Coordinates of C-alpha atoms in Angstrom, one line a residue:
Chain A
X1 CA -71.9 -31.4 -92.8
X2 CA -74.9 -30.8 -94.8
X3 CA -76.3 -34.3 -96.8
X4 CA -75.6 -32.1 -99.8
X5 CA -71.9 -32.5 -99.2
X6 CA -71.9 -35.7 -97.9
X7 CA -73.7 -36.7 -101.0
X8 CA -70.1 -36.1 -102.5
X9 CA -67.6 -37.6 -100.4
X10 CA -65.2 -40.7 -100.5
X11 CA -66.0 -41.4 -97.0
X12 CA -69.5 -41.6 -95.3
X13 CA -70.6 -42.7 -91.5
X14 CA -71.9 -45.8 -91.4
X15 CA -73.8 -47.4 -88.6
X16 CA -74.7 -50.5 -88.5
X17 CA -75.9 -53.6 -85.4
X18 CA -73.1 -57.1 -85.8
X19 CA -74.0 -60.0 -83.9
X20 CA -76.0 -57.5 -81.4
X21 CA -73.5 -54.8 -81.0
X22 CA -73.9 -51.6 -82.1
X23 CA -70.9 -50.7 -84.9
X24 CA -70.3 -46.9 -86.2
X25 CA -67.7 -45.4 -88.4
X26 CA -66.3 -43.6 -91.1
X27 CA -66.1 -45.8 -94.3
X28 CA -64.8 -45.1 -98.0
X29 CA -67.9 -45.4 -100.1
X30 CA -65.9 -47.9 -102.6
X31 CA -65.5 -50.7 -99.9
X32 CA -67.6 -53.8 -100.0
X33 CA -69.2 -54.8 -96.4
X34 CA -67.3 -58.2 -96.2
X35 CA -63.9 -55.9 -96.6
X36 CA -65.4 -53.3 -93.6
X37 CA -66.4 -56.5 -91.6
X38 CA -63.1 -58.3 -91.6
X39 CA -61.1 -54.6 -91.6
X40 CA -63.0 -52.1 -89.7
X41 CA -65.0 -54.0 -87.5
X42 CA -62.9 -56.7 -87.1
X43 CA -64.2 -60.2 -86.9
X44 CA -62.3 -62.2 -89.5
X45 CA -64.8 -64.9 -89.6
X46 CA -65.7 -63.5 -92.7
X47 CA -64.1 -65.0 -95.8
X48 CA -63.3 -63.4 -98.8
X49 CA -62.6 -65.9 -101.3
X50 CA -63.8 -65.0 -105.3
X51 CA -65.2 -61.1 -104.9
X52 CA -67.5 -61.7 -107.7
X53 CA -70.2 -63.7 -105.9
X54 CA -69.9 -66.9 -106.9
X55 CA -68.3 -68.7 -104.0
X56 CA -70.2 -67.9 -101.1
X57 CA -67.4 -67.7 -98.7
X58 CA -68.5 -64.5 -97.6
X59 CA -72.0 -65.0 -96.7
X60 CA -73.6 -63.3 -94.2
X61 CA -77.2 -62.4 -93.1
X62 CA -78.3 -58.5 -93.7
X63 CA -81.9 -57.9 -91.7
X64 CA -82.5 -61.5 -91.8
X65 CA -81.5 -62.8 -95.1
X66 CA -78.6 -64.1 -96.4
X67 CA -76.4 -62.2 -98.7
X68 CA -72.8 -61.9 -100.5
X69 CA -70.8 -59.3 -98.3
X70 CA -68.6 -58.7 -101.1
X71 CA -71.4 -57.7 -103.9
X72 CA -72.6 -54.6 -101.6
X73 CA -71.0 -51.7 -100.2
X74 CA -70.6 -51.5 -96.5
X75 CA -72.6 -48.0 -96.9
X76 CA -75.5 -49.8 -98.0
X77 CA -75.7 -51.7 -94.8
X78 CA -76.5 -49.0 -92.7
X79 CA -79.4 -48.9 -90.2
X80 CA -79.2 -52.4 -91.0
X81 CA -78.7 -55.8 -88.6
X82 CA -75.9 -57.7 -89.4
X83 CA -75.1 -61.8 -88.2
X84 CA -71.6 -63.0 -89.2
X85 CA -70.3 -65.8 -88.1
X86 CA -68.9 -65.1 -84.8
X87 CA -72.8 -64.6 -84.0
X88 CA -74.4 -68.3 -84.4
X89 CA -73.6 -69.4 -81.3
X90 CA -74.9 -67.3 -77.8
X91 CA -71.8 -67.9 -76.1
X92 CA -68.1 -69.3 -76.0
X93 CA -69.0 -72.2 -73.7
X94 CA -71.3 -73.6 -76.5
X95 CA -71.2 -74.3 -80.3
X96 CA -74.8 -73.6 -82.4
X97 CA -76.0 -76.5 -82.9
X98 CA -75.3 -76.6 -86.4
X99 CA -71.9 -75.7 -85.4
X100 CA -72.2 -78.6 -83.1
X101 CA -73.2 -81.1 -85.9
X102 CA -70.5 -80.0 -88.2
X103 CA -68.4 -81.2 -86.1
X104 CA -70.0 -84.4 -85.4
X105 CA -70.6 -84.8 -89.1
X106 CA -66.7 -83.9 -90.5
X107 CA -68.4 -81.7 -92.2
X108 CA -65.4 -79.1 -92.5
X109 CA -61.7 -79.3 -93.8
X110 CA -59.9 -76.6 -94.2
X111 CA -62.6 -75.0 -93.2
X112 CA -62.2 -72.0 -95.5
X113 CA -66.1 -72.1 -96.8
X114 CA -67.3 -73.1 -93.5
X115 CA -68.4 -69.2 -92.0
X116 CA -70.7 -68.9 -95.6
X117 CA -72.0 -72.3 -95.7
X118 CA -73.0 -71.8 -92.0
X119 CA -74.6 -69.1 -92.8
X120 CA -76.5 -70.3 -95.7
X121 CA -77.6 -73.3 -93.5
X122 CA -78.7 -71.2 -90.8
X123 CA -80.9 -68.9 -93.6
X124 CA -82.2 -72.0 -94.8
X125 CA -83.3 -73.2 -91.5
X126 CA -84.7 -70.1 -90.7
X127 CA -87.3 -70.2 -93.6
X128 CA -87.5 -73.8 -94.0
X129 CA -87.0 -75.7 -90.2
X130 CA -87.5 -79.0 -91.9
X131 CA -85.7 -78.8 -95.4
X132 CA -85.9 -81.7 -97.8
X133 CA -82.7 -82.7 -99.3
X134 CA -83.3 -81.0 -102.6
X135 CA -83.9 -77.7 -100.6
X136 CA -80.5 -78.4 -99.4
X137 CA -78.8 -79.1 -102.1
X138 CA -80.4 -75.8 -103.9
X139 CA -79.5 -73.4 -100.8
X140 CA -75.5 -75.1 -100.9
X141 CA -74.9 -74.5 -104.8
X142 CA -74.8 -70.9 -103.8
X143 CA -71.6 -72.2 -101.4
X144 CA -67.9 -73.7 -102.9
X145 CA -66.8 -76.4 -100.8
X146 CA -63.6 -77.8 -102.5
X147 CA -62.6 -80.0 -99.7
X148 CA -65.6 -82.4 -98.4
X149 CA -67.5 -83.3 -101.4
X150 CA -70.5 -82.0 -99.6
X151 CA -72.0 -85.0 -98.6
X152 CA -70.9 -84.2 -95.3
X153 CA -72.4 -81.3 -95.1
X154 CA -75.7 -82.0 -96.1
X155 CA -75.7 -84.8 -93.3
X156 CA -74.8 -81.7 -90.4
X157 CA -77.4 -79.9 -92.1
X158 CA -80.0 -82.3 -92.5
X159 CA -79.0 -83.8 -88.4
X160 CA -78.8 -80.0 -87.5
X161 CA -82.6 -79.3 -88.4
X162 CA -83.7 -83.0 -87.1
X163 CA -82.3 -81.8 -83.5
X164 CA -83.5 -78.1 -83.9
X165 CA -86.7 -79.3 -84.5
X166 CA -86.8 -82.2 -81.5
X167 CA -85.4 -79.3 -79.1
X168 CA -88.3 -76.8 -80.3
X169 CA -90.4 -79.8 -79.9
X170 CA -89.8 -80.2 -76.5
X171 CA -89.6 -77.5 -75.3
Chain B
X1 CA -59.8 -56.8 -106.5
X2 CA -61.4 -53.6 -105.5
X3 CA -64.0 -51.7 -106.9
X4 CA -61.6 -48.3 -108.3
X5 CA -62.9 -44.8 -106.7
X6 CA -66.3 -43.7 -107.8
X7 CA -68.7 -40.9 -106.6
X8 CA -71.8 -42.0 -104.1
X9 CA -74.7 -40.8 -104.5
X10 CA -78.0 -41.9 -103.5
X11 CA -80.9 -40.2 -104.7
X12 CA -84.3 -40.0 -103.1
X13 CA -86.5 -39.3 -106.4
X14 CA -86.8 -41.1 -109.6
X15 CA -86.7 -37.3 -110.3
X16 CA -83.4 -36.4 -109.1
X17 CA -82.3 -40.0 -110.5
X18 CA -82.6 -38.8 -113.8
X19 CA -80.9 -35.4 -113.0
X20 CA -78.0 -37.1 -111.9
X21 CA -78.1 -39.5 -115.0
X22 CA -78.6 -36.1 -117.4
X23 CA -75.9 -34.4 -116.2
X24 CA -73.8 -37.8 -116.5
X25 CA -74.1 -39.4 -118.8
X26 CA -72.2 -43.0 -119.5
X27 CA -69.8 -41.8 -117.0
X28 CA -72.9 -43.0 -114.3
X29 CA -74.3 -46.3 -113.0
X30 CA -77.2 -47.6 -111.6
X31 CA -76.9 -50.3 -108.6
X32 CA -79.6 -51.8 -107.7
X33 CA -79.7 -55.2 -106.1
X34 CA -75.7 -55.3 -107.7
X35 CA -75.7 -58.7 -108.3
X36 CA -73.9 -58.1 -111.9
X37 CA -72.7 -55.2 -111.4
X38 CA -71.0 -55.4 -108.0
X39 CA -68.5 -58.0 -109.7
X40 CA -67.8 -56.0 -112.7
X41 CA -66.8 -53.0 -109.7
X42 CA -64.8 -55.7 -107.6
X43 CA -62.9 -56.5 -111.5
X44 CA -62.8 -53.4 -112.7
X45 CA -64.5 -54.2 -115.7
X46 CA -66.6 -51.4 -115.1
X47 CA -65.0 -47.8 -113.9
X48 CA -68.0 -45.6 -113.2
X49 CA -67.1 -42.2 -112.3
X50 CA -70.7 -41.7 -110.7
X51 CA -72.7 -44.9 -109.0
X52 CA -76.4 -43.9 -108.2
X53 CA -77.7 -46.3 -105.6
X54 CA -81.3 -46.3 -106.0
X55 CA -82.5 -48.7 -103.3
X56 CA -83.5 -46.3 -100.7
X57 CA -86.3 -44.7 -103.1
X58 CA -89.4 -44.9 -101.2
X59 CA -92.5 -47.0 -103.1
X60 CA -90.6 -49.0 -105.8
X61 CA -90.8 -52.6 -103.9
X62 CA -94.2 -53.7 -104.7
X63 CA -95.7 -55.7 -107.2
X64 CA -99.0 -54.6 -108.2
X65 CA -101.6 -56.0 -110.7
X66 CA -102.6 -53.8 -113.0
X67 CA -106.5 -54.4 -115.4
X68 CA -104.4 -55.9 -118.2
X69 CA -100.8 -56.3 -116.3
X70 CA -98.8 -57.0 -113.6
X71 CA -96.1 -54.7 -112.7
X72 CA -92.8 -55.4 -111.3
X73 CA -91.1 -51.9 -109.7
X74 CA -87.3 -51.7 -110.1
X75 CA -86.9 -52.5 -106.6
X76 CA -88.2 -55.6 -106.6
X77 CA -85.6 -58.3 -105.6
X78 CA -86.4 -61.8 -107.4
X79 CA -86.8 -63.6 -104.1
X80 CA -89.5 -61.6 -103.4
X81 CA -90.9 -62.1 -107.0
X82 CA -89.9 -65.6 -106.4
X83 CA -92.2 -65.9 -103.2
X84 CA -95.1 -63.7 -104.1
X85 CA -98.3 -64.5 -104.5
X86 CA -99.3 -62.2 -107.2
X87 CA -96.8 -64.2 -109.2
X88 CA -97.6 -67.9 -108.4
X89 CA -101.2 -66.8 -109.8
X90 CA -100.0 -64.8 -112.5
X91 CA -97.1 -65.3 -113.6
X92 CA -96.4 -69.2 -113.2
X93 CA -93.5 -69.4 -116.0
X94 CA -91.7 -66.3 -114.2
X95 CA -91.6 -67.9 -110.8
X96 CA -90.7 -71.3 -112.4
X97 CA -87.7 -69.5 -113.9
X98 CA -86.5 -67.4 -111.2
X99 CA -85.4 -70.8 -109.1
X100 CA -82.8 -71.2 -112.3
X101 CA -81.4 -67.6 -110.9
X102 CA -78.4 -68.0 -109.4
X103 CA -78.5 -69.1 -105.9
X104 CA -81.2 -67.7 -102.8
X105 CA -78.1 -66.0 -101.9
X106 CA -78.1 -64.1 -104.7
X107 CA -81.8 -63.5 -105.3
X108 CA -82.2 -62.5 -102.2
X109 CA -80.5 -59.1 -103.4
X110 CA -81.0 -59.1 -107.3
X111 CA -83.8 -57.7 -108.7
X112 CA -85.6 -58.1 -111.6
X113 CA -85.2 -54.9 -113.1
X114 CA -81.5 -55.2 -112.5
X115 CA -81.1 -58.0 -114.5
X116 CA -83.0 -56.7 -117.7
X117 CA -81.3 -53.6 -117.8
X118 CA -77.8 -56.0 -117.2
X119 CA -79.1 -57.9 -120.5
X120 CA -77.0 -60.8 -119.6
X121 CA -77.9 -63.1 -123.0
X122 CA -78.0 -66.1 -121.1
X123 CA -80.2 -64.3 -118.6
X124 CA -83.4 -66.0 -117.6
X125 CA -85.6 -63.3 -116.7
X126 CA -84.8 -61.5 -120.2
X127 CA -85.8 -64.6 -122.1
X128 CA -89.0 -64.5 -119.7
X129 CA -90.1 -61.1 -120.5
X130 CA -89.4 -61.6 -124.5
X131 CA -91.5 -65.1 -124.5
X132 CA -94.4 -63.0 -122.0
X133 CA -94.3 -60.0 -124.5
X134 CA -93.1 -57.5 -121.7
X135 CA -92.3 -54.6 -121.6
X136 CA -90.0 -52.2 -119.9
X137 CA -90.9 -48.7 -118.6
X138 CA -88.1 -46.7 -118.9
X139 CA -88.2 -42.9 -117.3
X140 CA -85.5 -40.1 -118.5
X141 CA -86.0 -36.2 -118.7
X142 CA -87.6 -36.7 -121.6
X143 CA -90.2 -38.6 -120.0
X144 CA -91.8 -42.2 -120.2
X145 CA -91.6 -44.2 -122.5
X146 CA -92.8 -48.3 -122.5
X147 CA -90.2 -50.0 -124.5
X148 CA -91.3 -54.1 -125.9
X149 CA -88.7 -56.8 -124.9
X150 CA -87.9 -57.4 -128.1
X151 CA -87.5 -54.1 -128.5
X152 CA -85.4 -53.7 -126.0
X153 CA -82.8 -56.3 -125.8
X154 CA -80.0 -55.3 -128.3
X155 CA -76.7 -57.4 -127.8
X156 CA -74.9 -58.9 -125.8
X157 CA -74.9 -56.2 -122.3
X158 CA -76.9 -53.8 -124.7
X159 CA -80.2 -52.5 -124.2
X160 CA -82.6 -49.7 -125.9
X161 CA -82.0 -47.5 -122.3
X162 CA -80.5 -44.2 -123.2
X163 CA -77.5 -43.2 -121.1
X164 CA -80.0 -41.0 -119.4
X165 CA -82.7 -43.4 -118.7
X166 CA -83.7 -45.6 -115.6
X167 CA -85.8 -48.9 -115.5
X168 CA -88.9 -47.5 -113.2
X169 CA -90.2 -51.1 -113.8
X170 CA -91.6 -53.7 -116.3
X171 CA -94.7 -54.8 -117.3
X172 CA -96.1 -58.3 -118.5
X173 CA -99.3 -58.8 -119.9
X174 CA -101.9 -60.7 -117.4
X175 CA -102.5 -63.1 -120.5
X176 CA -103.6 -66.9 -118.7
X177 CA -102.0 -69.6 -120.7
X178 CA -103.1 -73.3 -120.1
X179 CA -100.2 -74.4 -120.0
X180 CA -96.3 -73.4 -119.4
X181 CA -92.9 -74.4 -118.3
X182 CA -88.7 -73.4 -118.5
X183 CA -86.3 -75.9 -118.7
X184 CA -82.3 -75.1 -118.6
X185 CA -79.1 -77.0 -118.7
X186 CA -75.9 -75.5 -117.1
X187 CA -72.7 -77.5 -116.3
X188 CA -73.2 -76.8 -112.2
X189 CA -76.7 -75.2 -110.2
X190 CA -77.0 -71.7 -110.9
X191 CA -74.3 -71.0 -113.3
X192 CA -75.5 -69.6 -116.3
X193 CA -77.7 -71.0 -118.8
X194 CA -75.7 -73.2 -122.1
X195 CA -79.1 -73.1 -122.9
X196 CA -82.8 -71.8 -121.7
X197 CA -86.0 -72.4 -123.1
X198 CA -89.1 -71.0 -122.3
X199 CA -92.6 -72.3 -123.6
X200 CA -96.0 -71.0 -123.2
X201 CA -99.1 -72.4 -124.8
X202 CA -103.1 -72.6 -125.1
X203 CA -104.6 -75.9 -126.0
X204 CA -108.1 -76.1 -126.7
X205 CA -110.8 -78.4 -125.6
X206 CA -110.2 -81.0 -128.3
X207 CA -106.3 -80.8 -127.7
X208 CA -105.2 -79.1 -130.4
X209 CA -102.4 -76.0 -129.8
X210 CA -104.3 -72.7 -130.6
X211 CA -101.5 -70.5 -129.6
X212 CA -97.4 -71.5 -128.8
X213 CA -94.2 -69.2 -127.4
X214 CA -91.3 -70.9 -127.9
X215 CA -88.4 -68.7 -126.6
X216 CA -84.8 -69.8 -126.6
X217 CA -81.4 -68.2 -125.3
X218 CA -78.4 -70.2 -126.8
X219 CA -75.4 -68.0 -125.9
X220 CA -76.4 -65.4 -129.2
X221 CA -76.5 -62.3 -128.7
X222 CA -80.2 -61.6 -127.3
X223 CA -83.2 -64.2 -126.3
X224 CA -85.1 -65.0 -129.1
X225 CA -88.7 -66.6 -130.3
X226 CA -88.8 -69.2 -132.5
X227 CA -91.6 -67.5 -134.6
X228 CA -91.4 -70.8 -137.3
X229 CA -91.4 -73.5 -134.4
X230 CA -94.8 -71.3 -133.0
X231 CA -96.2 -71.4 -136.0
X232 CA -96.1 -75.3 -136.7
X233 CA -97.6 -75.8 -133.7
X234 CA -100.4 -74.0 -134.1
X235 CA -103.3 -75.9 -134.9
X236 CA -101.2 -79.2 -134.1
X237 CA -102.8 -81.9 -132.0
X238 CA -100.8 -81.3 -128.7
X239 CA -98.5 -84.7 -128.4
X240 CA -95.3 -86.1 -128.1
X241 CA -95.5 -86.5 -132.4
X242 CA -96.3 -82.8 -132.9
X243 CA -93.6 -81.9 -129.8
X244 CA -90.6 -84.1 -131.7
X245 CA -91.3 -82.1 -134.9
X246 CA -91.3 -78.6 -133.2
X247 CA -88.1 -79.4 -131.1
X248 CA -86.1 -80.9 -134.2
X249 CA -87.5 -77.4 -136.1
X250 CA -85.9 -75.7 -133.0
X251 CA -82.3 -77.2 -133.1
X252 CA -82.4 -75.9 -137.0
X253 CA -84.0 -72.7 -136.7
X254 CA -82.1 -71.3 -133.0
X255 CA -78.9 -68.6 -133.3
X256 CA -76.9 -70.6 -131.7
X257 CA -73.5 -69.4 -130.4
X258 CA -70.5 -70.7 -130.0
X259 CA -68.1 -69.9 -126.8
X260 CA -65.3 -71.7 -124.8
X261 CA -68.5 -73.3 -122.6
X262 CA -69.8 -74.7 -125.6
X263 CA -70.3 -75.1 -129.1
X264 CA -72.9 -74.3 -130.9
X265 CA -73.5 -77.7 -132.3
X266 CA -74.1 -79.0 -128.6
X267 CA -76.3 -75.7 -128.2
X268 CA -78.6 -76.9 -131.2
X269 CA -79.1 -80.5 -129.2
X270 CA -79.2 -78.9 -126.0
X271 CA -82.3 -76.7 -128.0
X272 CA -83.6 -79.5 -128.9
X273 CA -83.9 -81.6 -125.6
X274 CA -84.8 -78.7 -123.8
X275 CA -87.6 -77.8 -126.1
X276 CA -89.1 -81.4 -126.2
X277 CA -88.9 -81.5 -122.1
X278 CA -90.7 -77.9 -121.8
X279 CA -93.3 -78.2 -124.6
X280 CA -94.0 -81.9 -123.1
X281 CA -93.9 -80.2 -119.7
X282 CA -96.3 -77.0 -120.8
X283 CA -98.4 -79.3 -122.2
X284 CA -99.0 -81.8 -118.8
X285 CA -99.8 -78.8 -117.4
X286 CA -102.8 -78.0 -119.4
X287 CA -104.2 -81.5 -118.0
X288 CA -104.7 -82.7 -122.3
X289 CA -103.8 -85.7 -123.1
X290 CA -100.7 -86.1 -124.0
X291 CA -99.9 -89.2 -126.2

């Protein structure tokens, strides 16, 4: 099929790298990459709560950075690296250790917000290994959390970087 | 909801952009970052027959400074702008603004182009580029053309682009003020602006204000100076007196509006606080004395 045609079509390949595996398909230009993630792909870790971008349930990292998977299409993701999720932690025996410290802290509920607010926290730290509690706070009002009041979370978060940083430390 | 069916296409050229936009009109859309217009697809509120995604044009990414301004290409995401150095030394009262933007989540796709050619009236960047004196370079088959923000901005979602026109990038004037600042008030972090001021001025040696922008965005239709509130400052002995005088001026002379988030009687004091807090802000930052 020449790219002219392509150009033209409901449905393009897509390929695209979750978690460190290599995805490829057919998808309908119109969907958004959270809907492809949870429905093509199939990891469900992915929320979809609002679809307008405002409560963060869907957040994932594209190359790196974190970003609403509802507010872009799954076509734009490809060539791109995707982390959901189901990708924090490098295997089943063991939670990330912000995983880890969520659960220490009750920092989770229902637990509907959790995959996006992990995934915020994990961007954060990635830029910012030792975040003040206003950085924090900025990087979770992009993330709804109607059941914990927050507090909780910005303990696992806050803990999470204190023993990141002690394990890089000693290491 | 789901965005309805729409045509793909993603061009490789400004060039074949504007084809693509000739040949349709209205009926196309331009996604950039998609930060406001991904939700209007996932709603429905928008139904374009034609969506032209224009971030895989090559060379539109980098912000450059220019002998008498520093431009900011349409694919420019506001992180980036956020993090950049050309814009820490340039363009302090943009970067201060741009941590008001939504969340990092969100900037870390959005771009600033995006969100001028949105025209959002609570928007921060488009009450940025009318207190800076911007101005938007706008590129259609019939050519280029360098539209002034306040110029450009309309209404409410309306702009000066014709249906056949694409924001290449915009331009603000390398113009050094001694002093700056934004202030904003919305009911939760990153919602949008009840209210945004943005304040730019140049104090001189004996501390008197030799120049003042005073911009405000109070849920009317478009950003706005307060030409009258400038002009009282000017040649005003930079202090909280002349500050209290210009902010009351500022709750009387803003277009206010008035929407379910508020009305515009709390708009006109939250113009006033805000302008008090930024002038007294811009005007710390010169290092005057501030009485």
């Amino acid at each position: 099929m020449s790219t002219e045609q392509l150009k033209t079509e409901a449905e393009r390949p897509v390929a695209f790298t979750v978690n460190g595996q290599a995805w490829r398909g057919w998808v309908e230009v119109r969907r958004t990459l959270a809907d492809v993630l949870r429905e093509e792909v199939g990891l469900l870790g992915t929320h979809v709560g609002c679809e307008h971008g405002v409560c963060g349930a869907c957040t994932v990292l594209v190359n790196g950075q974190a970003v609403r998977s509802c507010l872009m299409l799954a076509v734009q993701a490809d060539g791109c690296e995707i982390l959901t999720v189901e990708g924090l932690s490098e295997s089943t025996e063991r939670l990330h250790p912000l995983q880890e410290s969520f659960w220490d802290h009750h920092a989770l509920q229902c637990g509907f917000c959790t995959p996006g607010v992990l995934l915020s926290a994990y961007a954060l730290l990635q830029e910012n290994p030792q975040p003040t509690l206003e950085d924090i706070h900025e990087w979770l009002s992009g993330n709804v959390c109607r059941c914990t009041g927050y507090q909780n979370i910005v303990e696992a978060i806050s803990d999470a970087a204190s023993r990141l940083s002690a394990e890089k430390g000693g290491r | 909801m789901k965005p309805a069916p729409f045509q793909y296409v993603v061009p490789e050229s400004l060039e074949e952009v504007m084809d693509i936009l000739g040949q349709h009109g209205a009926e196309a859309k331009v996604l950039a970052g998609g930060q406001s217009l991904m939700p209007l697809l996932n709603m429905r509120l928008a139904r374009p027959a034609v969506l032209v995604d224009i971030n895989r044009l090559p060379g539109l990414d980098q912000i450059a400074v220019e002998d008498t301004a520093v431009e900011i290409p349409c694919l420019v995401r506001q992180r980036a702008a956020e993090r950049s150095p050309i814009v820490a030394e340039e363009l302090p009262l943009l970067r201060e603004a741009l941590r008001h933007v939504a969340h990092p989540q969100i900037r870390n796709r959005g771009t600033i182009c995006g969100s001028i050619a949105h025209a959002d009236p609570a928007a921060e960047l488009a009450l940025v580029l009318v207190a800076l004196e911007g101005e938007v370079v706008a590129v259609g088959r019939g050519g280029e053309r360098r539209i002034p923000a306040n110029a450009f901005f309309r209404g409410i979602f309306t702009t000066a682009l014709e249906a056949d026109e694409v924001i290449r990038s915009v331009r603000i004037p390398r113009r050094r003020f001694s002093g700056q600042a934004f202030r904003e008030f919305s009911p939760r972090a990153g919602d949008f602006a009840l209210v945004a001021v943005a304040v730019a001025l140049d104090v001189d040696p004996q501390g008197r204000v030799q120049t003042a922008r005073v911009a405000v965005a109070a849920g009317s239709d478009v950003p706005a100076r307060l030409t009258e509130v400038e002009a009282r400052l000017q040649g005003a002995q930079a202090g909280a007196e002349a500050v209290k005088a210009a902010a009351a001026q500022a709750r009387e002379a803003v277009q206010a509006g008035s929407d379910a988030h508020a009305s515009e009687a709390y708009r006109r004091h939250l113009t006033e606080v805000l302008t008090e807090e930024a002038l007294l802000a811009a005007m710390a930052t010169t290092g005057g004395n501030v009485a």
